[in-house]
Amino acid sequence: MTDSDARDWLILLRMPGLGARRIREGLVARGGARELLRWLTRHPEVLSSEGRAWLEQPDEAALEHDLARLAGDDQRLLRCTEEDFPPQLEAIPDPPAALFVKGDAALLLRPQVAIVGARRALEPGLANARRFAAELAAAGLLVTSGLADGVDGAAHEAALAAGEPTVAVIGTGPDRVYPRKHHALARRIAEQGAIVSEYPPGTPALAHHFPNRNRIIAGLSLGVVVIEAGLRSGSLITARVAGEQGREVFALPGSIHNPLADGCHSLIADGARLVQRADEVLAALAPAARELGAELRARLERGEPATGAPRRKTAPFDWRQDEEYRRLLDVMGYDPASLDALVDATGLSPGALSSMLLILELEGETATLPGNQYQRVV
């Protein structure tokens, strides 16, 4: 990736109000980051006022700082257009457009298991986190967590102590560490594993970043193990997202007198697998791990590069030549319609329609109205 390519991507990733979903759909519609930027320059009305201001005058100091970081040997901007972008993330509802990786980005292709839990876990919970992490890592699963205090930190430490790498997905820029007490741990993870973030350098710890981070933790993993979690724990968000993504969810039971077991008991009542030993997790995840391994082997047998090479370029997508887009516009008319109504009228899936409507909105053909309604405007 040249500095020019990286700069185009960084402008998109830092653009206020654009977001991963619109970047991805714009890349499909326009054919690449440079082409998307040119299109946005010609159609600034699709952006927020903050987005237009950024497009007209990006923060050159921030971009230069980003480029300087990416020049480091252990830094990578892993884009969704590259062959070694994790295929697991392509299957989740809202995948990131790119990941900032500090460390070994190739690790993200390995079968992973997430271990999450309470920040203020008690010693028995921390001991369970260390035991599960060490045994699962030794068995060949990459332990992934969120670098938080408590269970997350214990899981990362145990994997490293077992001589295995670990992945930390964080809710700040890749140059920030939260909590600060984990600076030494973060340094070891970057040296022996990988630190991953969808946020550009300099991004501080903001509350809404952590649910977004949790979807990536779940998305990278074949399953999520929850060890000690209260009913309001963020770990339950990770577990819920994992279930929605079709991942396995495991929970360790605890004492009925321990409020940090209430979240795990709630997950078990809702259908999560009750586990007491790491080999139970291994047995449940073995089929999915074999499937992922077979997919990666097939990629290598096809001669596709294991790391770093961009995917084959394709001609820019022209929605005007697509029968489904024409049918969608025909049934929309000029009256507001809900997504459900459009699903019924077109026979297309909600996910496909959402992507199509976003592209049409970028093209100025449709508009999104309050109440999740859509309307043709041209």
mmCIF file of C-alpha atoms in Angstrom, residues 6-336:
data_model
loop_
_atom_site.group_PDB
_atom_site.id
_atom_site.type_symbol
_atom_site.label_atom_id
_atom_site.label_comp_id
_atom_site.label_asym_id
_atom_site.label_seq_id
_atom_site.Cartn_x
_atom_site.Cartn_y
_atom_site.Cartn_z
ATOM 1 C CA ALA A 6 -3.071 4.966 2.758
ATOM 2 C CA ARG A 7 -3.870 8.678 2.793
ATOM 3 C CA ASP A 8 -7.081 8.115 0.817
ATOM 4 C CA TRP A 9 -8.176 5.457 3.291
ATOM 5 C CA LEU A 10 -7.267 7.588 6.303
ATOM 6 C CA ILE A 11 -9.302 10.510 4.951
ATOM 7 C CA LEU A 12 -12.311 8.202 4.630
ATOM 8 C CA LEU A 13 -11.831 6.564 8.024
ATOM 9 C CA ARG A 14 -11.475 9.909 9.792
ATOM 10 C CA MET A 15 -14.374 11.577 7.964
ATOM 11 C CA PRO A 16 -17.093 12.534 10.506
ATOM 12 C CA GLY A 17 -20.409 10.815 9.921
ATOM 13 C CA LEU A 18 -19.259 8.465 7.160
ATOM 14 C CA GLY A 19 -18.755 5.233 9.076
ATOM 15 C CA ALA A 20 -17.766 1.714 8.105
ATOM 16 C CA ARG A 21 -21.017 0.746 6.428
ATOM 17 C CA ARG A 22 -21.099 3.731 4.085
ATOM 18 C CA ILE A 23 -17.402 3.348 3.294
ATOM 19 C CA ARG A 24 -17.904 -0.297 2.347
ATOM 20 C CA GLU A 25 -20.950 0.411 0.218
ATOM 21 C CA GLY A 26 -19.196 3.356 -1.388
ATOM 22 C CA LEU A 27 -16.205 1.170 -2.256
ATOM 23 C CA VAL A 28 -18.525 -1.310 -3.959
ATOM 24 C CA ALA A 29 -20.318 1.441 -5.850
ATOM 25 C CA ARG A 30 -17.241 3.416 -6.890
ATOM 26 C CA GLY A 31 -14.536 0.748 -7.174
ATOM 27 C CA GLY A 32 -11.917 2.033 -4.709
ATOM 28 C CA ALA A 33 -10.992 4.588 -2.043
ATOM 29 C CA ARG A 34 -9.623 7.153 -4.513
ATOM 30 C CA GLU A 35 -12.725 6.856 -6.687
ATOM 31 C CA LEU A 36 -15.020 7.159 -3.670
ATOM 32 C CA LEU A 37 -13.251 10.319 -2.528
ATOM 33 C CA ARG A 38 -13.604 11.828 -5.998
ATOM 34 C CA TRP A 39 -17.289 10.978 -6.043
ATOM 35 C CA LEU A 40 -17.830 12.495 -2.593
ATOM 36 C CA THR A 41 -16.038 15.647 -3.750
ATOM 37 C CA ARG A 42 -18.549 15.903 -6.589
ATOM 38 C CA HIS A 43 -21.508 15.069 -4.336
ATOM 39 C CA PRO A 44 -20.775 16.675 -0.953
ATOM 40 C CA GLU A 45 -24.498 16.979 -0.242
ATOM 41 C CA VAL A 46 -24.565 13.329 0.888
ATOM 42 C CA LEU A 47 -22.238 14.210 3.789
ATOM 43 C CA SER A 48 -22.919 15.925 7.092
ATOM 44 C CA SER A 49 -21.683 19.471 7.536
ATOM 45 C CA GLU A 50 -18.756 18.107 9.577
ATOM 46 C CA GLY A 51 -17.997 15.576 6.849
ATOM 47 C CA ARG A 52 -18.022 18.264 4.155
ATOM 48 C CA ALA A 53 -15.698 20.464 6.213
ATOM 49 C CA TRP A 54 -13.282 17.553 6.685
ATOM 50 C CA LEU A 55 -13.364 16.644 2.984
ATOM 51 C CA GLU A 56 -12.603 20.249 2.021
ATOM 52 C CA GLN A 57 -9.803 20.644 4.558
ATOM 53 C CA PRO A 58 -8.556 17.450 6.238
ATOM 54 C CA ASP A 59 -6.369 17.700 9.318
ATOM 55 C CA GLU A 60 -3.009 17.304 7.613
ATOM 56 C CA ALA A 61 -1.142 16.999 10.907
ATOM 57 C CA ALA A 62 -3.317 14.040 11.947
ATOM 58 C CA LEU A 63 -2.892 12.376 8.557
ATOM 59 C CA GLU A 64 0.889 12.820 8.639
ATOM 60 C CA HIS A 65 0.966 11.369 12.159
ATOM 61 C CA ASP A 66 -1.081 8.375 10.968
ATOM 62 C CA LEU A 67 1.197 7.801 7.974
ATOM 63 C CA ALA A 68 4.297 8.037 10.150
ATOM 64 C CA ARG A 69 2.887 5.365 12.487
ATOM 65 C CA LEU A 70 1.966 3.084 9.600
ATOM 66 C CA ALA A 71 5.547 3.289 8.359
ATOM 67 C CA GLY A 72 6.593 1.251 11.417
ATOM 68 C CA ASP A 73 7.359 -2.435 10.926
ATOM 69 C CA ASP A 74 4.789 -3.520 13.494
ATOM 70 C CA GLN A 75 1.947 -1.289 12.221
ATOM 71 C CA ARG A 76 -0.656 -2.209 9.632
ATOM 72 C CA LEU A 77 -3.821 -0.677 8.216
ATOM 73 C CA LEU A 78 -5.689 -3.849 7.282
ATOM 74 C CA ARG A 79 -8.366 -2.902 4.758
ATOM 75 C CA CYS A 80 -11.494 -4.854 3.889
ATOM 76 C CA THR A 81 -10.311 -4.945 0.259
ATOM 77 C CA GLU A 82 -7.250 -7.042 1.129
ATOM 78 C CA GLU A 83 -7.110 -10.821 0.882
ATOM 79 C CA ASP A 84 -5.974 -11.269 4.484
ATOM 80 C CA PHE A 85 -8.800 -9.254 5.995
ATOM 81 C CA PRO A 86 -10.373 -11.712 8.476
ATOM 82 C CA PRO A 87 -13.115 -13.657 6.680
ATOM 83 C CA GLN A 88 -14.918 -14.109 10.004
ATOM 84 C CA LEU A 89 -15.679 -10.379 10.066
ATOM 85 C CA GLU A 90 -17.168 -10.395 6.581
ATOM 86 C CA ALA A 91 -20.023 -12.512 7.910
ATOM 87 C CA ILE A 92 -21.166 -10.137 10.682
ATOM 88 C CA PRO A 93 -23.944 -7.575 10.142
ATOM 89 C CA ASP A 94 -21.809 -4.436 10.540
ATOM 90 C CA PRO A 95 -18.193 -5.278 9.704
ATOM 91 C CA PRO A 96 -15.449 -2.652 10.024
ATOM 92 C CA ALA A 97 -14.060 -1.120 6.849
ATOM 93 C CA ALA A 98 -10.493 -1.386 8.114
ATOM 94 C CA LEU A 99 -8.512 -2.324 11.195
ATOM 95 C CA PHE A 100 -5.458 -0.642 12.680
ATOM 96 C CA VAL A 101 -3.203 -3.491 13.808
ATOM 97 C CA LYS A 102 -0.144 -3.227 16.017
ATOM 98 C CA GLY A 103 1.711 -6.518 15.958
ATOM 99 C CA ASP A 104 1.139 -9.583 13.793
ATOM 100 C CA ALA A 105 -1.938 -9.054 11.596
ATOM 101 C CA ALA A 106 -1.689 -12.629 10.251
ATOM 102 C CA LEU A 107 -2.875 -13.880 13.645
ATOM 103 C CA LEU A 108 -6.353 -12.589 12.864
ATOM 104 C CA LEU A 109 -6.775 -15.439 10.380
ATOM 105 C CA ARG A 110 -6.360 -18.069 13.101
ATOM 106 C CA PRO A 111 -9.306 -19.727 14.891
ATOM 107 C CA GLN A 112 -10.041 -17.589 17.942
ATOM 108 C CA VAL A 113 -12.011 -17.852 21.153
ATOM 109 C CA ALA A 114 -13.043 -14.776 23.120
ATOM 110 C CA ILE A 115 -12.784 -14.784 26.907
ATOM 111 C CA VAL A 116 -14.595 -11.893 28.579
ATOM 112 C CA GLY A 117 -16.033 -11.027 31.966
ATOM 113 C CA ALA A 118 -16.260 -8.600 34.830
ATOM 114 C CA ARG A 119 -13.750 -5.799 35.312
ATOM 115 C CA ARG A 120 -13.989 -6.278 39.073
ATOM 116 C CA ALA A 121 -13.923 -10.055 39.004
ATOM 117 C CA LEU A 122 -13.225 -11.904 42.241
ATOM 118 C CA GLU A 123 -10.153 -14.102 42.576
ATOM 119 C CA PRO A 124 -12.031 -17.346 41.728
ATOM 120 C CA GLY A 125 -13.252 -15.717 38.513
ATOM 121 C CA LEU A 126 -9.758 -14.501 37.645
ATOM 122 C CA ALA A 127 -8.396 -17.996 38.326
ATOM 123 C CA ASN A 128 -11.012 -19.459 35.967
ATOM 124 C CA ALA A 129 -10.103 -16.910 33.307
ATOM 125 C CA ARG A 130 -6.430 -17.835 33.587
ATOM 126 C CA ARG A 131 -7.168 -21.567 33.529
ATOM 127 C CA PHE A 132 -9.468 -21.444 30.509
ATOM 128 C CA ALA A 133 -7.154 -19.091 28.595
ATOM 129 C CA ALA A 134 -4.044 -21.185 29.238
ATOM 130 C CA GLU A 135 -5.722 -24.461 28.280
ATOM 131 C CA LEU A 136 -7.483 -23.116 25.198
ATOM 132 C CA ALA A 137 -4.309 -21.381 24.000
ATOM 133 C CA ALA A 138 -2.260 -24.546 24.513
ATOM 134 C CA ALA A 139 -4.859 -26.465 22.494
ATOM 135 C CA GLY A 140 -4.354 -24.167 19.501
ATOM 136 C CA LEU A 141 -7.095 -21.567 19.832
ATOM 137 C CA LEU A 142 -6.013 -17.932 19.825
ATOM 138 C CA VAL A 143 -7.349 -16.139 22.913
ATOM 139 C CA THR A 144 -9.000 -12.812 22.077
ATOM 140 C CA SER A 145 -10.293 -10.256 24.565
ATOM 141 C CA GLY A 146 -10.664 -6.538 25.151
ATOM 142 C CA LEU A 147 -7.665 -5.510 27.343
ATOM 143 C CA ALA A 148 -10.064 -4.395 30.085
ATOM 144 C CA ASP A 149 -9.301 -4.782 33.760
ATOM 145 C CA GLY A 150 -10.297 -8.028 35.444
ATOM 146 C CA VAL A 151 -11.137 -11.086 33.331
ATOM 147 C CA ASP A 152 -9.834 -9.615 30.046
ATOM 148 C CA GLY A 153 -6.413 -8.829 31.460
ATOM 149 C CA ALA A 154 -6.168 -12.198 33.220
ATOM 150 C CA ALA A 155 -6.980 -14.039 29.970
ATOM 151 C CA HIS A 156 -4.344 -12.108 28.002
ATOM 152 C CA GLU A 157 -1.725 -12.665 30.714
ATOM 153 C CA ALA A 158 -2.405 -16.405 30.898
ATOM 154 C CA ALA A 159 -2.147 -16.886 27.136
ATOM 155 C CA LEU A 160 1.200 -15.078 27.071
ATOM 156 C CA ALA A 161 2.422 -17.050 30.089
ATOM 157 C CA ALA A 162 1.577 -20.241 28.185
ATOM 158 C CA GLY A 163 3.923 -19.066 25.424
ATOM 159 C CA GLU A 164 1.090 -18.325 23.023
ATOM 160 C CA PRO A 165 0.045 -15.090 21.274
ATOM 161 C CA THR A 166 -3.134 -13.250 22.152
ATOM 162 C CA VAL A 167 -5.242 -10.571 20.439
ATOM 163 C CA ALA A 168 -6.572 -7.471 22.204
ATOM 164 C CA VAL A 169 -9.382 -5.562 20.507
ATOM 165 C CA ILE A 170 -9.526 -2.070 21.974
ATOM 166 C CA GLY A 171 -11.994 0.820 21.989
ATOM 167 C CA THR A 172 -9.384 3.569 21.539
ATOM 168 C CA GLY A 173 -6.871 4.419 18.855
ATOM 169 C CA PRO A 174 -4.023 1.889 18.523
ATOM 170 C CA ASP A 175 -1.653 4.331 20.203
ATOM 171 C CA ARG A 176 -3.752 4.598 23.374
ATOM 172 C CA VAL A 177 -4.009 2.121 26.255
ATOM 173 C CA TYR A 178 -7.090 1.880 28.445
ATOM 174 C CA PRO A 179 -6.920 1.274 31.334
ATOM 175 C CA ARG A 180 -3.540 2.901 31.807
ATOM 176 C CA LYS A 181 -2.417 0.176 34.209
ATOM 177 C CA HIS A 182 -2.191 -2.163 31.213
ATOM 178 C CA HIS A 183 0.592 -0.297 29.388
ATOM 179 C CA ALA A 184 3.138 -3.051 30.077
ATOM 180 C CA LEU A 185 0.625 -5.759 29.124
ATOM 181 C CA ALA A 186 -0.269 -3.946 25.899
ATOM 182 C CA ARG A 187 3.410 -3.727 24.988
ATOM 183 C CA ARG A 188 3.828 -7.492 25.464
ATOM 184 C CA ILE A 189 0.688 -8.241 23.454
ATOM 185 C CA ALA A 190 1.949 -6.099 20.560
ATOM 186 C CA GLU A 191 5.307 -7.890 20.674
ATOM 187 C CA GLN A 192 3.901 -11.425 20.883
ATOM 188 C CA GLY A 193 0.392 -11.047 19.452
ATOM 189 C CA ALA A 194 -1.663 -8.181 18.082
ATOM 190 C CA ILE A 195 -3.572 -5.126 19.239
ATOM 191 C CA VAL A 196 -6.532 -4.300 17.009
ATOM 192 C CA SER A 197 -8.706 -1.199 16.696
ATOM 193 C CA GLU A 198 -11.074 0.244 14.120
ATOM 194 C CA TYR A 199 -10.364 3.732 15.485
ATOM 195 C CA PRO A 200 -7.577 5.976 14.135
ATOM 196 C CA PRO A 201 -4.577 6.943 16.257
ATOM 197 C CA GLY A 202 -5.304 9.505 18.926
ATOM 198 C CA THR A 203 -8.908 8.373 19.491
ATOM 199 C CA PRO A 204 -9.657 8.538 23.236
ATOM 200 C CA ALA A 205 -11.698 6.075 25.292
ATOM 201 C CA LEU A 206 -15.355 6.999 24.771
ATOM 202 C CA ALA A 207 -18.267 5.016 26.201
ATOM 203 C CA HIS A 208 -19.932 4.239 22.867
ATOM 204 C CA HIS A 209 -16.711 2.827 21.419
ATOM 205 C CA PHE A 210 -16.784 -0.232 23.659
ATOM 206 C CA PRO A 211 -20.015 -1.828 22.394
ATOM 207 C CA ASN A 212 -18.576 -1.317 18.889
ATOM 208 C CA ARG A 213 -15.363 -2.987 20.014
ATOM 209 C CA ASN A 214 -17.366 -5.887 21.456
ATOM 210 C CA ARG A 215 -18.898 -6.725 18.068
ATOM 211 C CA ILE A 216 -15.380 -7.134 16.650
ATOM 212 C CA ILE A 217 -14.293 -9.343 19.561
ATOM 213 C CA ALA A 218 -17.321 -11.539 18.928
ATOM 214 C CA GLY A 219 -16.946 -11.382 15.150
ATOM 215 C CA LEU A 220 -13.312 -12.507 15.146
ATOM 216 C CA SER A 221 -14.064 -15.434 17.423
ATOM 217 C CA LEU A 222 -15.678 -18.799 16.873
ATOM 218 C CA GLY A 223 -17.229 -18.535 20.320
ATOM 219 C CA VAL A 224 -17.353 -16.353 23.419
ATOM 220 C CA VAL A 225 -16.699 -17.614 26.960
ATOM 221 C CA VAL A 226 -18.189 -15.408 29.692
ATOM 222 C CA ILE A 227 -16.538 -15.735 33.108
ATOM 223 C CA GLU A 228 -18.170 -13.761 35.933
ATOM 224 C CA ALA A 229 -20.513 -11.020 34.765
ATOM 225 C CA GLY A 230 -23.153 -8.984 36.518
ATOM 226 C CA LEU A 231 -26.514 -8.317 34.930
ATOM 227 C CA ARG A 232 -25.296 -4.948 33.604
ATOM 228 C CA SER A 233 -21.868 -6.121 32.492
ATOM 229 C CA GLY A 234 -20.586 -5.118 29.071
ATOM 230 C CA SER A 235 -19.664 -8.777 28.635
ATOM 231 C CA LEU A 236 -23.345 -9.517 28.146
ATOM 232 C CA ILE A 237 -23.298 -7.159 25.155
ATOM 233 C CA THR A 238 -20.454 -9.195 23.674
ATOM 234 C CA ALA A 239 -22.385 -12.405 24.346
ATOM 235 C CA ARG A 240 -25.598 -11.040 22.852
ATOM 236 C CA VAL A 241 -23.789 -9.811 19.743
ATOM 237 C CA ALA A 242 -22.032 -13.179 19.444
ATOM 238 C CA GLY A 243 -25.380 -14.954 19.515
ATOM 239 C CA GLU A 244 -26.753 -12.623 16.862
ATOM 240 C CA GLN A 245 -23.681 -13.342 14.723
ATOM 241 C CA GLY A 246 -24.240 -17.078 14.999
ATOM 242 C CA ARG A 247 -21.291 -17.672 17.325
ATOM 243 C CA GLU A 248 -21.291 -20.106 20.222
ATOM 244 C CA VAL A 249 -21.841 -18.545 23.648
ATOM 245 C CA PHE A 250 -20.501 -20.265 26.768
ATOM 246 C CA ALA A 251 -20.997 -19.240 30.390
ATOM 247 C CA LEU A 252 -19.463 -20.461 33.627
ATOM 248 C CA PRO A 253 -21.935 -20.944 36.478
ATOM 249 C CA GLY A 254 -21.235 -19.529 39.919
ATOM 250 C CA SER A 255 -22.690 -19.183 43.376
ATOM 251 C CA ILE A 256 -26.274 -17.905 43.603
ATOM 252 C CA HIS A 257 -24.955 -15.574 46.301
ATOM 253 C CA ASN A 258 -22.425 -13.937 43.974
ATOM 254 C CA PRO A 259 -23.919 -11.002 42.018
ATOM 255 C CA LEU A 260 -21.103 -11.390 39.473
ATOM 256 C CA ALA A 261 -22.587 -14.769 38.542
ATOM 257 C CA ASP A 262 -26.035 -13.352 37.798
ATOM 258 C CA GLY A 263 -25.136 -12.400 34.232
ATOM 259 C CA CYS A 264 -23.753 -15.866 33.493
ATOM 260 C CA HIS A 265 -26.847 -17.502 34.949
ATOM 261 C CA SER A 266 -29.025 -15.232 32.808
ATOM 262 C CA LEU A 267 -27.089 -16.260 29.683
ATOM 263 C CA ILE A 268 -27.475 -19.944 30.566
ATOM 264 C CA ALA A 269 -31.215 -19.459 31.063
ATOM 265 C CA ASP A 270 -31.343 -17.846 27.615
ATOM 266 C CA GLY A 271 -29.600 -20.784 25.947
ATOM 267 C CA ALA A 272 -25.862 -20.284 26.414
ATOM 268 C CA ARG A 273 -23.866 -23.462 26.981
ATOM 269 C CA LEU A 274 -23.002 -24.124 30.607
ATOM 270 C CA VAL A 275 -19.334 -25.100 30.760
ATOM 271 C CA GLN A 276 -17.021 -26.000 33.594
ATOM 272 C CA ARG A 277 -13.926 -27.150 31.688
ATOM 273 C CA ALA A 278 -11.952 -25.847 28.729
ATOM 274 C CA ASP A 279 -12.255 -29.164 26.876
ATOM 275 C CA GLU A 280 -16.018 -28.619 26.686
ATOM 276 C CA VAL A 281 -15.381 -25.388 24.785
ATOM 277 C CA LEU A 282 -12.847 -27.119 22.539
ATOM 278 C CA ALA A 283 -15.266 -29.907 21.657
ATOM 279 C CA ALA A 284 -18.003 -27.448 20.759
ATOM 280 C CA LEU A 285 -15.754 -25.226 18.627
ATOM 281 C CA ALA A 286 -13.799 -27.968 16.854
ATOM 282 C CA PRO A 287 -16.148 -28.197 13.815
ATOM 283 C CA ALA A 288 -16.080 -24.421 13.247
ATOM 284 C CA ALA A 289 -12.296 -24.347 13.685
ATOM 285 C CA ARG A 290 -11.894 -27.096 11.075
ATOM 286 C CA GLU A 291 -14.166 -25.210 8.682
ATOM 287 C CA LEU A 292 -12.160 -21.994 9.064
ATOM 288 C CA GLY A 293 -8.905 -23.912 8.614
ATOM 289 C CA ALA A 294 -10.227 -25.555 5.455
ATOM 290 C CA GLU A 295 -11.229 -22.161 4.069
ATOM 291 C CA LEU A 296 -7.747 -20.753 4.655
ATOM 292 C CA ARG A 297 -6.069 -23.829 3.154
ATOM 293 C CA ALA A 298 -8.264 -23.524 0.075
ATOM 294 C CA ARG A 299 -7.222 -19.888 -0.254
ATOM 295 C CA LEU A 300 -3.550 -20.862 -0.179
ATOM 296 C CA GLU A 301 -4.117 -23.696 -2.672
ATOM 297 C CA ARG A 302 -5.700 -21.207 -5.064
ATOM 298 C CA GLY A 303 -2.412 -19.302 -4.900
ATOM 299 C CA GLU A 304 -3.864 -16.289 -3.121
ATOM 300 C CA PRO A 305 -1.304 -14.414 -1.012
ATOM 301 C CA ALA A 306 -1.413 -15.085 2.715
ATOM 302 C CA THR A 307 -0.701 -11.500 3.663
ATOM 303 C CA GLY A 308 -0.648 -8.011 2.340
ATOM 304 C CA ALA A 309 -1.805 -8.360 -1.247
ATOM 305 C CA PRO A 310 -4.826 -6.417 -2.441
ATOM 306 C CA ARG A 311 -7.795 -8.238 -3.849
ATOM 307 C CA ARG A 312 -8.295 -8.265 -7.575
ATOM 308 C CA LYS A 313 -9.670 -5.003 -8.839
ATOM 309 C CA THR A 314 -13.072 -5.126 -10.465
ATOM 310 C CA ALA A 315 -14.854 -2.618 -12.627
ATOM 311 C CA PRO A 316 -16.918 -0.054 -10.681
ATOM 312 C CA PHE A 317 -20.386 -1.382 -9.967
ATOM 313 C CA ASP A 318 -23.124 0.256 -12.059
ATOM 314 C CA TRP A 319 -26.436 -0.129 -10.280
ATOM 315 C CA ARG A 320 -28.297 1.164 -13.343
ATOM 316 C CA GLN A 321 -27.513 -2.091 -15.131
ATOM 317 C CA ASP A 322 -28.721 -4.240 -12.229
ATOM 318 C CA GLU A 323 -32.199 -5.742 -12.509
ATOM 319 C CA GLU A 324 -32.779 -5.824 -8.745
ATOM 320 C CA TYR A 325 -32.007 -2.115 -8.378
ATOM 321 C CA ARG A 326 -34.400 -1.272 -11.198
ATOM 322 C CA ARG A 327 -37.091 -3.409 -9.606
ATOM 323 C CA LEU A 328 -36.561 -1.731 -6.241
ATOM 324 C CA LEU A 329 -36.938 1.751 -7.706
ATOM 325 C CA ASP A 330 -40.018 0.656 -9.642
ATOM 326 C CA VAL A 331 -41.829 -0.596 -6.527
ATOM 327 C CA MET A 332 -40.762 2.332 -4.322
ATOM 328 C CA GLY A 333 -42.646 5.049 -6.155
ATOM 329 C CA TYR A 334 -42.441 8.446 -4.501
ATOM 330 C CA ASP A 335 -44.313 7.720 -1.264
ATOM 331 C CA PRO A 336 -42.448 6.816 1.952
#
